[in-house]
Coordinates of C-alpha atoms in Angstrom, one line a residue:
Chain A
M162 CA 26.7 28.6 -1.6
V163 CA 28.1 28.0 -5.0
L164 CA 26.3 24.9 -6.4
D165 CA 27.7 23.0 -9.3
L166 CA 24.7 21.0 -10.3
D167 CA 26.4 19.2 -13.2
R168 CA 29.1 18.0 -10.8
C169 CA 26.4 16.8 -8.3
I170 CA 24.5 14.9 -11.0
E171 CA 27.8 13.3 -12.1
S172 CA 28.6 12.2 -8.6
L173 CA 25.1 10.8 -8.2
F174 CA 25.3 8.8 -11.4
K175 CA 28.3 7.2 -9.8
R176 CA 26.2 6.6 -6.7
Q177 CA 28.2 9.0 -4.5
L178 CA 26.1 10.6 -1.9
L179 CA 25.9 14.4 -1.8
A180 CA 26.9 16.2 1.4
E181 CA 24.1 17.0 3.8
S182 CA 24.7 20.8 3.3
V183 CA 24.4 20.3 -0.5
I184 CA 21.1 18.4 0.0
K185 CA 19.8 21.3 2.1
E186 CA 20.7 23.8 -0.6
I187 CA 19.2 21.9 -3.5
C188 CA 16.0 21.3 -1.6
E189 CA 15.7 25.0 -0.7
R190 CA 16.2 26.0 -4.3
T191 CA 13.9 23.4 -5.7
K192 CA 11.1 24.4 -3.3
E193 CA 11.4 28.0 -4.6
L194 CA 11.0 26.6 -8.1
L195 CA 8.1 24.4 -7.2
M196 CA 6.3 27.0 -5.3
N197 CA 5.5 28.7 -8.6
E198 CA 4.1 25.6 -10.2
S199 CA 0.4 25.1 -10.4
N200 CA -1.3 22.0 -8.9
V201 CA -1.9 21.1 -12.6
V202 CA 1.2 21.6 -14.7
H203 CA 0.6 21.8 -18.5
I204 CA 3.4 20.4 -20.8
N205 CA 3.8 19.3 -24.3
A206 CA 4.9 16.1 -25.9
P207 CA 7.3 14.5 -26.6
V208 CA 7.7 13.3 -23.1
T209 CA 8.6 10.1 -21.4
V210 CA 6.5 9.2 -18.4
V211 CA 7.9 7.1 -15.5
G212 CA 5.8 5.3 -12.8
D213 CA 6.9 4.1 -9.3
I214 CA 10.6 3.8 -8.7
H215 CA 10.7 3.0 -5.0
G216 CA 14.4 3.6 -4.5
Q217 CA 15.5 1.2 -7.2
F218 CA 18.3 3.4 -8.3
Y219 CA 20.0 1.0 -10.7
D220 CA 16.7 0.7 -12.5
L221 CA 16.4 4.4 -12.7
L222 CA 19.8 4.4 -14.4
E223 CA 18.4 1.7 -16.8
I224 CA 15.5 4.1 -17.5
F225 CA 17.9 6.8 -18.6
K226 CA 19.8 4.3 -20.7
I227 CA 16.8 3.2 -22.6
G228 CA 14.8 6.4 -22.6
G229 CA 17.6 8.9 -23.0
Y230 CA 19.3 11.3 -20.7
C231 CA 18.2 14.8 -19.6
P232 CA 17.8 17.2 -21.3
D233 CA 17.7 15.3 -24.5
T234 CA 14.6 13.5 -23.3
N235 CA 11.8 15.3 -21.5
Y236 CA 10.6 13.3 -18.4
L237 CA 7.5 13.2 -16.3
F238 CA 7.8 11.2 -13.1
L239 CA 4.6 10.1 -11.4
G240 CA 5.8 9.8 -7.8
D241 CA 6.7 7.1 -5.3
Y242 CA 10.5 7.8 -5.7
V243 CA 11.3 6.4 -2.2
D244 CA 10.8 3.5 0.2
R245 CA 11.3 -0.2 -0.1
G246 CA 14.3 -0.1 -2.4
L247 CA 17.8 0.3 -1.1
Y248 CA 18.7 3.6 -2.8
S249 CA 15.9 6.0 -2.0
V250 CA 18.4 8.7 -1.1
E251 CA 20.3 8.5 -4.3
T252 CA 17.1 8.3 -6.3
M253 CA 15.6 11.4 -4.7
S254 CA 18.8 13.3 -4.8
I255 CA 19.4 12.8 -8.5
L256 CA 15.7 13.6 -9.4
T257 CA 15.9 16.8 -7.4
C258 CA 19.1 17.8 -9.0
L259 CA 17.7 17.1 -12.5
K260 CA 14.6 19.1 -11.8
L261 CA 16.7 22.0 -10.6
R262 CA 19.0 21.8 -13.5
Y263 CA 16.4 21.3 -16.2
P264 CA 13.2 22.7 -14.7
D265 CA 11.2 22.7 -17.9
R266 CA 12.3 19.2 -19.0
V267 CA 11.7 17.3 -15.8
Q268 CA 8.3 17.2 -14.0
L269 CA 7.9 15.6 -10.6
V270 CA 4.5 14.6 -9.4
R271 CA 3.8 13.7 -5.8
G272 CA 3.0 10.1 -4.9
N273 CA 1.5 8.7 -1.8
H274 CA 5.0 7.7 -0.5
E275 CA 6.1 11.4 -0.7
S276 CA 4.9 11.8 2.9
R277 CA 6.4 11.9 6.4
A278 CA 4.1 9.3 7.9
V279 CA 4.6 6.7 5.1
T280 CA 8.4 7.2 4.8
Q281 CA 8.9 6.6 8.5
T282 CA 7.4 3.2 8.1
Y283 CA 8.5 2.0 4.7
G284 CA 12.3 2.6 4.6
F285 CA 13.2 6.2 3.6
Y286 CA 13.6 7.5 7.1
T287 CA 15.8 4.5 8.1
E288 CA 17.9 4.8 5.0
C289 CA 18.6 8.5 5.6
M290 CA 19.6 7.7 9.2
K291 CA 21.9 5.0 8.1
K292 CA 23.5 6.9 5.3
Y293 CA 23.8 10.3 7.0
G294 CA 23.8 9.5 10.7
S295 CA 20.9 11.9 11.4
P296 CA 17.3 12.5 10.2
Q297 CA 18.2 15.9 8.8
V298 CA 18.3 14.8 5.1
W299 CA 14.9 13.1 5.6
H300 CA 13.5 16.4 6.9
Y301 CA 14.9 18.3 3.9
F302 CA 13.3 15.9 1.5
T303 CA 10.0 15.5 3.2
D304 CA 9.6 19.3 3.4
L305 CA 10.4 19.3 -0.3
F306 CA 7.6 16.7 -0.9
D307 CA 5.0 19.3 0.3
Y308 CA 5.8 21.4 -2.8
L309 CA 5.6 18.7 -5.5
T310 CA 2.8 19.2 -7.9
L311 CA -0.3 16.9 -7.9
S312 CA -0.9 16.5 -11.6
V313 CA 0.3 17.2 -15.1
V314 CA -1.6 17.5 -18.4
I315 CA 0.1 16.6 -21.6
D316 CA -1.0 18.5 -24.7
N317 CA -4.4 19.3 -23.0
M318 CA -5.3 15.6 -23.7
I319 CA -3.6 13.3 -21.2
F320 CA -4.3 13.8 -17.5
C321 CA -1.4 12.4 -15.4
V322 CA -1.6 11.7 -11.6
H323 CA -0.1 9.2 -9.2
G324 CA -3.2 7.4 -8.0
G325 CA -6.5 8.4 -9.6
L326 CA -9.7 10.3 -9.6
S327 CA -11.7 11.7 -6.7
P328 CA -15.5 12.1 -6.2
S329 CA -14.8 15.7 -5.1
I330 CA -13.0 16.6 -8.3
H331 CA -14.9 16.9 -11.6
T332 CA -12.8 19.5 -13.3
I333 CA -9.1 20.5 -13.6
D334 CA -10.0 23.9 -12.2
Q335 CA -11.0 22.3 -9.0
I336 CA -7.5 20.9 -8.6
K337 CA -5.9 24.2 -9.4
V338 CA -7.5 26.0 -6.4
M339 CA -6.5 23.4 -3.8
D340 CA -3.8 24.1 -1.2
R341 CA -1.3 21.4 -1.8
F342 CA 1.6 22.8 0.4
K343 CA 1.2 20.4 3.3
E344 CA 1.5 16.8 4.4
I345 CA -0.9 14.5 2.4
P346 CA -4.1 14.4 4.5
H347 CA -5.8 11.1 5.3
E348 CA -8.9 12.0 3.3
G349 CA -10.3 14.5 0.8
P350 CA -9.4 15.3 -2.8
M351 CA -5.6 15.6 -2.3
A352 CA -5.6 12.1 -0.7
D353 CA -7.8 10.6 -3.4
L354 CA -5.5 11.9 -6.2
V355 CA -2.5 10.0 -4.8
W356 CA -4.3 6.9 -3.4
S357 CA -7.3 5.9 -5.5
D358 CA -7.4 2.9 -7.8
P359 CA -9.3 2.1 -11.0
D360 CA -11.7 -0.9 -10.8
P361 CA -12.5 -2.2 -14.3
G362 CA -15.3 -4.3 -12.9
R363 CA -17.3 -1.2 -11.8
E364 CA -18.8 1.9 -13.2
E365 CA -18.9 4.3 -10.3
F366 CA -16.9 5.1 -7.2
A367 CA -16.8 2.6 -4.4
V368 CA -15.3 2.6 -0.9
S369 CA -12.5 0.2 -0.1
P370 CA -13.2 -2.6 2.4
R371 CA -10.3 -1.2 4.4
G372 CA -12.5 1.7 5.5
A373 CA -10.7 4.4 3.6
G374 CA -9.9 5.0 0.0
Y375 CA -11.9 4.9 -3.2
T376 CA -12.0 2.9 -6.3
F377 CA -13.4 4.4 -9.5
G378 CA -15.1 2.8 -12.5
S379 CA -15.7 3.2 -16.2
L380 CA -18.4 5.9 -16.0
V381 CA -16.3 8.0 -13.7
V382 CA -13.4 7.9 -16.2
E383 CA -15.6 8.7 -19.2
K384 CA -17.3 11.6 -17.4
F385 CA -14.0 13.1 -16.3
L386 CA -12.4 12.9 -19.7
H387 CA -15.5 14.3 -21.4
E388 CA -15.9 17.1 -18.8
N389 CA -12.3 18.2 -19.3
G390 CA -12.0 17.6 -23.0
M391 CA -9.3 15.0 -22.7
D392 CA -8.8 11.5 -24.0
H393 CA -6.6 9.6 -21.6
I394 CA -5.7 9.2 -17.9
L395 CA -2.2 8.1 -17.1
R396 CA -1.3 7.0 -13.6
A397 CA 1.0 4.7 -11.6
H398 CA 0.6 3.4 -8.0
Q399 CA -0.2 -0.3 -8.8
L400 CA 2.2 -3.1 -9.4
C401 CA 1.9 -4.6 -12.9
M402 CA 3.6 -7.9 -13.7
E403 CA 4.0 -6.8 -17.4
G404 CA 5.1 -3.3 -16.5
F405 CA 1.9 -1.6 -17.6
Q406 CA -1.8 -2.1 -17.9
V407 CA -4.4 -0.5 -20.1
L408 CA -8.0 -0.3 -19.0
F409 CA -11.4 1.1 -19.8
D410 CA -11.1 0.7 -23.5
D411 CA -7.7 2.5 -23.7
Q412 CA -9.0 5.5 -21.6
L413 CA -6.7 4.8 -18.7
S414 CA -3.2 3.3 -18.4
T415 CA -1.1 2.3 -15.4
V416 CA 2.7 2.6 -15.9
W417 CA 5.0 0.8 -13.4
S418 CA 8.7 1.4 -13.5
A419 CA 10.2 -0.7 -10.8
P420 CA 11.3 -4.1 -12.3
N421 CA 11.7 -7.1 -10.1
Y422 CA 10.0 -5.1 -7.4
C423 CA 11.4 -5.4 -3.9
Y424 CA 14.1 -7.4 -5.7
R425 CA 11.9 -10.6 -5.7
C426 CA 8.7 -10.2 -7.7
G427 CA 10.3 -10.9 -11.1
N428 CA 8.0 -8.4 -12.8
L429 CA 8.8 -6.3 -15.9
A430 CA 8.6 -2.5 -15.8
S431 CA 7.9 0.1 -18.4
I432 CA 8.2 3.8 -19.3
L433 CA 5.6 5.4 -21.5
E434 CA 6.8 7.5 -24.5
V435 CA 4.3 10.0 -25.6
G436 CA 4.9 11.4 -29.1
V437 CA 4.0 14.7 -30.6
D438 CA 1.1 13.2 -32.4
G439 CA -0.3 11.8 -29.2
E440 CA 0.9 8.3 -29.9
R441 CA 1.7 6.3 -26.7
H442 CA 4.3 3.6 -26.7
F443 CA 5.2 1.5 -23.7
N444 CA 8.9 0.8 -23.6
V445 CA 9.2 -2.4 -21.5
F446 CA 12.3 -3.4 -19.7
E447 CA 13.8 -5.9 -17.2
A448 CA 15.7 -5.3 -14.0
A449 CA 19.2 -3.9 -14.4
P450 CA 21.9 -6.5 -14.3
E451 CA 23.4 -4.8 -11.2
N452 CA 20.2 -5.7 -9.4
E453 CA 20.8 -9.4 -9.8
R454 CA 24.5 -9.6 -9.2
P455 CA 25.5 -7.1 -6.6
S456 CA 29.2 -6.9 -5.9
A457 CA 30.6 -8.3 -2.6
A458 CA 30.7 -4.7 -1.3
E459 CA 27.0 -4.3 -2.2
V460 CA 26.1 -7.5 -0.4
Q461 CA 27.9 -6.2 2.7
R462 CA 26.1 -2.9 2.5
A463 CA 22.8 -4.6 1.8
A464 CA 23.3 -6.8 4.8
M465 CA 23.9 -3.8 7.0
F466 CA 20.7 -2.2 5.8
A467 CA 18.7 -5.4 5.5
N468 CA 17.3 -5.2 9.0
G469 CA 14.0 -3.4 8.8
I470 CA 14.0 -2.6 5.1
P471 CA 11.6 -5.0 3.5
T472 CA 13.6 -6.0 0.5
G473 CA 15.7 -9.1 -0.4
L474 CA 18.6 -8.3 -2.7
F475 CA 20.1 -11.7 -3.0
S476 CA 18.6 -15.1 -3.5
G477 CA 20.3 -17.1 -0.8
V478 CA 23.2 -17.1 1.5
G479 CA 24.9 -20.3 2.2
S480 CA 25.7 -21.3 5.7
N481 CA 29.3 -20.2 5.2
G482 CA 28.1 -16.7 4.3
A483 CA 28.9 -17.1 0.6
M484 CA 26.3 -15.6 -1.8
T485 CA 24.6 -17.9 -4.2
S486 CA 23.7 -16.4 -7.6
S487 CA 20.2 -15.6 -8.6
P488 CA 18.6 -16.3 -12.0
A489 CA 17.9 -13.4 -14.4
A490 CA 14.8 -11.4 -13.7
G491 CA 13.2 -12.4 -17.0
N492 CA 12.6 -16.0 -16.1
G493 CA 11.6 -15.4 -12.5
N494 CA 13.3 -14.3 -9.4
G495 CA 10.7 -15.0 -6.8
N496 CA 13.1 -15.7 -4.1
G497 CA 14.9 -13.3 -1.8
A498 CA 16.0 -13.4 1.7
S499 CA 13.5 -10.8 2.9
S500 CA 14.7 -8.9 5.8
F501 CA 11.5 -9.8 7.5
L502 CA 13.1 -13.2 7.9
T503 CA 16.3 -12.2 9.6
T504 CA 16.6 -12.3 13.3
A505 CA 20.0 -10.7 14.2
G506 CA 20.4 -7.0 13.7
M507 CA 23.8 -6.2 12.4
D508 CA 25.2 -9.8 12.8
P509 CA 27.2 -10.5 9.7
T510 CA 27.3 -14.2 10.2
Q511 CA 24.2 -15.7 8.6
D512 CA 24.3 -19.0 10.5
A513 CA 22.3 -17.8 13.5
I514 CA 19.4 -16.9 11.2
H515 CA 19.2 -20.5 9.9
Y516 CA 18.5 -22.0 13.3
F517 CA 15.0 -20.6 13.5
L518 CA 12.5 -22.1 16.0
Chain B
M14 CA 25.7 -38.2 14.0
S15 CA 25.4 -39.9 10.6
G16 CA 21.7 -39.9 9.6
P17 CA 20.1 -41.4 6.5
T18 CA 21.9 -40.7 3.2
H19 CA 20.8 -37.6 1.4
K20 CA 21.1 -36.0 -2.0
L21 CA 20.6 -32.3 -2.8
I22 CA 18.3 -31.3 -5.6
N23 CA 18.8 -28.2 -7.8
N24 CA 16.8 -28.0 -11.0
N25 CA 15.4 -25.1 -12.8
G26 CA 14.0 -23.0 -10.0
T27 CA 13.3 -26.1 -7.8
K28 CA 15.7 -26.8 -5.0
G29 CA 15.4 -29.5 -2.4
I30 CA 16.7 -32.7 -0.8
D31 CA 16.1 -36.4 -0.9
I32 CA 16.7 -37.8 2.6
G33 CA 15.8 -41.2 3.8
D34 CA 12.2 -41.8 2.6
W35 CA 11.6 -38.1 2.1
T36 CA 11.7 -35.8 -0.9
I37 CA 11.5 -32.1 0.1
L38 CA 11.2 -29.5 -2.6
S39 CA 11.0 -25.7 -2.8
H40 CA 10.0 -24.1 -6.0
K41 CA 10.4 -20.4 -6.7
T42 CA 9.4 -18.3 -9.7
S43 CA 8.0 -14.8 -10.4
I44 CA 4.7 -13.5 -9.4
L45 CA 1.6 -14.6 -11.4
S46 CA 1.0 -13.0 -14.8
S47 CA -2.1 -10.8 -15.4
N48 CA -4.0 -13.7 -16.9
E49 CA -3.1 -16.0 -14.1
I50 CA -4.2 -13.4 -11.7
D51 CA -7.6 -12.9 -13.4
T52 CA -8.2 -16.6 -13.3
A53 CA -7.2 -17.0 -9.7
S54 CA -9.3 -14.0 -8.7
A55 CA -12.3 -15.4 -10.5
D56 CA -11.8 -18.8 -8.8
L57 CA -11.3 -17.4 -5.3
G58 CA -13.8 -14.6 -5.5
I59 CA -11.5 -12.0 -3.9
P60 CA -8.9 -9.6 -5.2
I61 CA -5.5 -11.3 -5.2
P62 CA -2.6 -10.0 -3.1
E63 CA -0.3 -7.7 -5.0
M64 CA 2.7 -9.9 -4.8
I65 CA 1.2 -13.3 -5.5
F66 CA 3.8 -16.1 -5.9
G67 CA 1.0 -18.4 -6.9
N68 CA 3.4 -20.9 -8.5
N69 CA 5.8 -21.1 -5.6
Y70 CA 5.6 -24.1 -3.3
L71 CA 7.2 -26.0 -0.5
S72 CA 6.4 -29.7 -0.4
I73 CA 7.4 -32.7 1.7
E74 CA 6.7 -36.2 0.5
H75 CA 7.1 -39.5 2.3
K76 CA 7.4 -42.1 -0.4
K77 CA 6.7 -45.2 1.6
S78 CA 3.4 -44.1 3.0
G79 CA 2.3 -41.6 0.3
F80 CA 2.0 -38.8 2.8
K81 CA 2.5 -35.4 1.1
L82 CA 2.1 -31.9 2.5
E83 CA 2.3 -28.8 0.3
F84 CA 2.4 -25.1 1.1
K85 CA 1.0 -22.9 -1.6
A86 CA -0.5 -19.4 -1.9
L87 CA -3.8 -20.1 -3.6
P88 CA -5.2 -22.7 -1.2
A89 CA -4.1 -20.4 1.6
L90 CA -6.2 -17.6 0.1
A91 CA -9.1 -19.9 -0.3
M92 CA -9.3 -19.8 3.5
V93 CA -9.6 -16.0 3.7
D94 CA -12.9 -15.0 5.2
Q95 CA -15.5 -13.8 2.7
S96 CA -18.5 -13.6 4.9
S97 CA -20.7 -10.5 4.9
T98 CA -19.0 -9.1 8.0
S99 CA -15.5 -10.1 6.9
S100 CA -14.3 -6.6 6.1
D101 CA -15.7 -5.1 9.2
H102 CA -13.5 -6.5 11.8
I103 CA -10.4 -4.4 11.1
K104 CA -10.3 -1.0 9.5
V105 CA -7.4 1.2 8.9
S106 CA -6.6 3.6 11.7
Y107 CA -8.0 6.7 10.1
A108 CA -11.2 5.0 8.8
R109 CA -13.3 6.9 11.4
E110 CA -11.8 10.2 10.4
W111 CA -12.3 9.3 6.7
F112 CA -15.9 8.4 7.2
D113 CA -16.7 11.6 9.2
K114 CA -15.0 13.9 6.7
R115 CA -16.8 12.2 3.9
S116 CA -20.1 12.9 5.5
M117 CA -19.2 16.5 5.8
A118 CA -18.2 16.6 2.2
N119 CA -21.5 15.1 1.1
Q120 CA -20.0 12.0 -0.2
E121 CA -22.2 9.8 1.8
H122 CA -24.1 8.8 -1.4
I123 CA -21.1 6.6 -2.3
T124 CA -22.1 3.7 -0.2
D125 CA -21.2 1.1 -2.6
V126 CA -18.5 -1.2 -1.1
V127 CA -16.5 -3.6 -3.0
K128 CA -17.7 -7.1 -2.2
P129 CA -16.7 -7.8 1.4
Y130 CA -13.7 -9.9 2.2
D131 CA -11.0 -9.9 4.9
W132 CA -8.7 -7.4 3.2
T133 CA -5.9 -8.3 5.7
Y134 CA -5.7 -11.7 3.9
S135 CA -5.6 -13.4 7.3
T136 CA -5.5 -17.1 6.8
R137 CA -5.2 -20.1 9.2
Y138 CA -3.9 -22.2 6.4
S139 CA -1.7 -24.9 7.7
G140 CA -0.7 -26.6 4.5
S141 CA -2.5 -28.8 1.9
N142 CA -2.5 -32.5 2.8
V143 CA -2.4 -34.0 -0.7
S144 CA -1.5 -37.6 0.5
T145 CA -2.5 -40.4 -1.8
N146 CA -3.9 -42.3 1.1
N147 CA -6.9 -40.7 2.8
A148 CA -6.1 -42.3 6.1
L149 CA -3.1 -40.1 6.4
E150 CA -4.8 -37.3 8.3
F151 CA -3.6 -35.0 11.1
R152 CA -5.3 -35.8 14.3
P153 CA -5.1 -33.9 17.6
T154 CA -2.6 -35.2 20.1
T155 CA -1.8 -34.5 23.6
E156 CA 1.1 -36.9 23.9
E157 CA 3.4 -35.6 21.2
S158 CA 5.0 -32.3 20.8
I159 CA 7.8 -30.7 18.9
D160 CA 11.3 -31.5 20.3
I161 CA 12.5 -28.0 20.9
E162 CA 15.6 -29.2 22.6
Q163 CA 16.7 -31.1 19.5
L164 CA 16.0 -28.0 17.4
K165 CA 18.1 -25.8 19.6
R166 CA 21.1 -28.0 19.0
P167 CA 23.4 -26.6 16.3
D168 CA 23.3 -29.8 14.3
P169 CA 24.6 -29.4 10.7
I170 CA 22.0 -28.0 8.3
L171 CA 21.9 -30.2 5.2
F172 CA 19.3 -28.0 3.4
Y173 CA 17.9 -24.6 4.3
D174 CA 15.3 -22.7 2.4
E175 CA 13.1 -19.6 2.7
N176 CA 10.1 -19.2 0.4
I177 CA 7.5 -16.5 -0.1
L178 CA 3.9 -17.4 -1.0
F179 CA 2.3 -14.0 -1.0
E180 CA 2.7 -10.4 0.1
D181 CA 0.4 -7.5 0.1
E182 CA 1.1 -3.9 1.2
L183 CA -2.5 -3.3 2.1
A184 CA -2.5 -0.1 0.0
D185 CA 0.5 1.1 2.0
N186 CA -1.4 0.6 5.3
G187 CA 0.9 -2.3 6.4
T188 CA 1.9 -5.8 5.3
A189 CA 0.3 -9.2 5.0
L190 CA 2.9 -11.8 4.3
L191 CA 2.8 -15.6 4.0
T192 CA 6.2 -17.3 4.0
T193 CA 7.9 -20.6 4.7
K194 CA 11.2 -21.4 6.3
M195 CA 12.6 -24.9 6.4
R196 CA 15.7 -26.7 7.6
V197 CA 16.8 -30.3 7.3
M198 CA 19.3 -31.7 9.7
P199 CA 20.6 -35.3 9.8
G200 CA 18.2 -36.2 12.5
C201 CA 15.1 -34.2 11.7
F202 CA 13.4 -31.6 9.6
F203 CA 11.5 -28.5 10.7
I204 CA 9.2 -26.1 8.8
L205 CA 7.7 -22.8 9.8
L206 CA 4.8 -21.5 7.8
R207 CA 4.1 -18.0 9.0
F208 CA 1.3 -15.6 8.2
F209 CA 2.4 -12.2 9.4
L210 CA 0.2 -9.1 9.5
R211 CA 0.9 -5.5 10.3
V212 CA -1.8 -2.9 10.0
D213 CA -0.1 0.5 10.7
D214 CA -1.3 2.0 13.9
V215 CA -3.8 -0.8 14.5
L216 CA -2.4 -4.3 15.1
F217 CA 0.1 -7.1 14.6
R218 CA -1.1 -10.7 14.1
V219 CA 0.9 -13.9 13.5
Y220 CA -0.5 -17.3 12.6
D221 CA 2.3 -19.9 12.8
T222 CA 2.3 -23.5 11.6
R223 CA 5.3 -25.6 12.6
I224 CA 5.9 -29.0 11.1
Y225 CA 8.4 -31.3 12.8
H226 CA 9.6 -34.8 12.0
R227 CA 12.3 -36.8 13.6
L228 CA 13.7 -38.9 10.7
G229 CA 12.8 -42.5 11.2
A230 CA 10.0 -41.7 13.7
P231 CA 6.4 -42.9 12.8
T232 CA 4.7 -39.5 13.0
V233 CA 4.9 -36.0 11.7
I234 CA 3.9 -33.3 14.2
R235 CA 2.1 -30.1 13.4
E236 CA 1.6 -27.2 15.8
C237 CA -0.5 -24.2 15.0
S238 CA -0.4 -21.0 17.1
T239 CA -1.9 -17.6 17.1
R240 CA -0.4 -14.3 18.4
E241 CA -1.8 -10.9 18.3
S242 CA -1.5 -7.5 19.9
S243 CA -2.1 -3.8 19.2
Y244 CA 0.4 -1.8 17.2
K245 CA 0.7 0.6 20.1
D246 CA 1.7 -2.2 22.5
I247 CA 4.4 -3.5 20.2
R248 CA 5.7 -0.1 19.3
S249 CA 6.1 0.7 22.9
R250 CA 8.5 -2.2 23.2
I251 CA 11.0 -0.7 20.7
P252 CA 14.2 0.0 22.7
R253 CA 14.5 3.7 23.5
S254 CA 17.9 3.7 21.9
K255 CA 16.2 3.4 18.6
G256 CA 14.6 6.9 18.9
D257 CA 12.2 7.5 16.1
D258 CA 13.5 4.6 14.0
L259 CA 10.5 2.2 13.5
S260 CA 12.4 -0.3 11.4
L261 CA 12.1 -3.1 14.1
L262 CA 8.3 -3.1 13.3
L263 CA 9.1 -4.4 9.9
D264 CA 11.1 -7.3 11.3
S265 CA 8.5 -10.1 11.7
N266 CA 10.9 -12.2 13.9
W267 CA 11.3 -9.4 16.4
V268 CA 7.6 -8.6 16.4
S269 CA 6.7 -12.3 16.8
S270 CA 9.0 -12.5 19.7
Q271 CA 7.1 -9.7 21.4
L272 CA 3.6 -10.9 20.7
P273 CA 1.8 -12.8 23.4
E274 CA 0.6 -16.2 22.3
Q275 CA -3.2 -16.6 22.4
E276 CA -3.8 -20.2 21.5
S277 CA -2.1 -23.2 20.1
F278 CA -2.8 -26.8 19.3
V279 CA -0.8 -29.8 18.3
E280 CA -1.7 -32.6 15.8
S281 CA 0.1 -35.5 14.3
V282 CA -0.2 -37.9 11.5
Q283 CA 0.9 -41.6 11.5
L284 CA 3.0 -42.5 8.6
V285 CA 1.6 -45.9 7.9
A286 CA 2.8 -47.7 4.8
I287 CA 0.1 -48.5 2.3

């Protein structure tokens, strides 16, 4: 198949979906590319690091606007591309195309949402079904997820991963010898890298009260950095109201790139720009204007997809079905007709919903 | 039906309605800032849910008697179990597997557990009674109940509101969600405060608080109910036509309609003028 990647990328920027056969082809080719990547990919600055996106495609476009477009800007994405937002398909499609088009300028790390089990529950599977009429595209992408690398090191100094550290991993070399080409297991080092969280109130590892999952503390961070000759850990995975959070005396940062998360949290987001001298700058931004004022067509589409996808795009729908406007994300947008709260499936008239019992 | 006069309110993130002797307000804003979260967490002694709308509220106030009921996230979280066994009741579905494999990998020495708390954030919170008059308390009643027949009638809705108090994704193991829905009709108003819990592959749980008042009546009625069932049970009720599509499990209304009720009780408060 002749593949015009530039044309694909252009279409995706206009939010036009790629044909199923094209998705199949780009996934196949990207897998071949990723197969040769180590579990720890070494890159150099300058690079812009992006945290969780969760299908918020308009905000990804915002990121390119403020951070620069490929290949002018090098990008490192830390995972969680899909689920929860309304445009996981477009998001994953464009990132795959960009990786294939500029393999040395785009790095894609695996997040805990890049998994078959999680995407079946949190929206990506449902979105693929609705946009393509079959689960094929979901299969192509979830197979691709198995190939995504687990970590990246910038200038031999900054260790980048989606979740955090693992009690089974003390050195980078231990990560390199893992077999990553599989579904994320429930436990073990591969699970820990995409699931664990820092706990600034502790020094060591601790087990989550949920019965699975670790938190790690200050001594763990210090030891890991010392052991591996690095000075910073960069990760995503946790929602930050201000878009980022710096912990452990600037030894660890969380970068969060989904503003107004789930279209109702009203949080800021950020991307982290790492300069050639190792300087780190958080570029903070708000939700894209399109997220607040979708067109009538978008509202229609959103209403169709609202059932089962836990997001709320618009602040309120009057009893006559007209949309009420929502305030700008900056001063708070904590409302949102979450789909949890809708009763009817595809019923376009909102009145029935209001007569809850 | 022409009920008491009413006036809609819409002011800087606060919407509501003045109707008869009542003022009903719903306030929405963004989630708490990092500082606010640190303070709240220190006060409560537990980690705060990820999406904490700590400044959102729904309130109803009866001016004549001074009766006032508020629905807010932080008081709801204050009722989350923090006893020593609180984190033991429910574990994620793969906890056993995780524990076993850890033993094999010699990670048993990591026994330190974050201070126990009910990580599902289950709360039987049924509102904060902030009435100025202490006599305005809810008391059990067997004589009164919510007039469902009136609520089924398609009376015009003068004011409708949905609000969210908190949500947590349980580290991608499900959802814990506390929300309010309210509607005001010319003859009555009705509130549903719902705590909804889904732990993937483990269970579903719903704690509902319903508040009903017929405008002009001397009482406000509150009904609290509990529903719970296994994830497997509810999943088996998804229509076969859906195939592998699990999206219905994210719809709390559909899930609640499938959950068997376990217990419920009714209370009421007399709106006596001071």
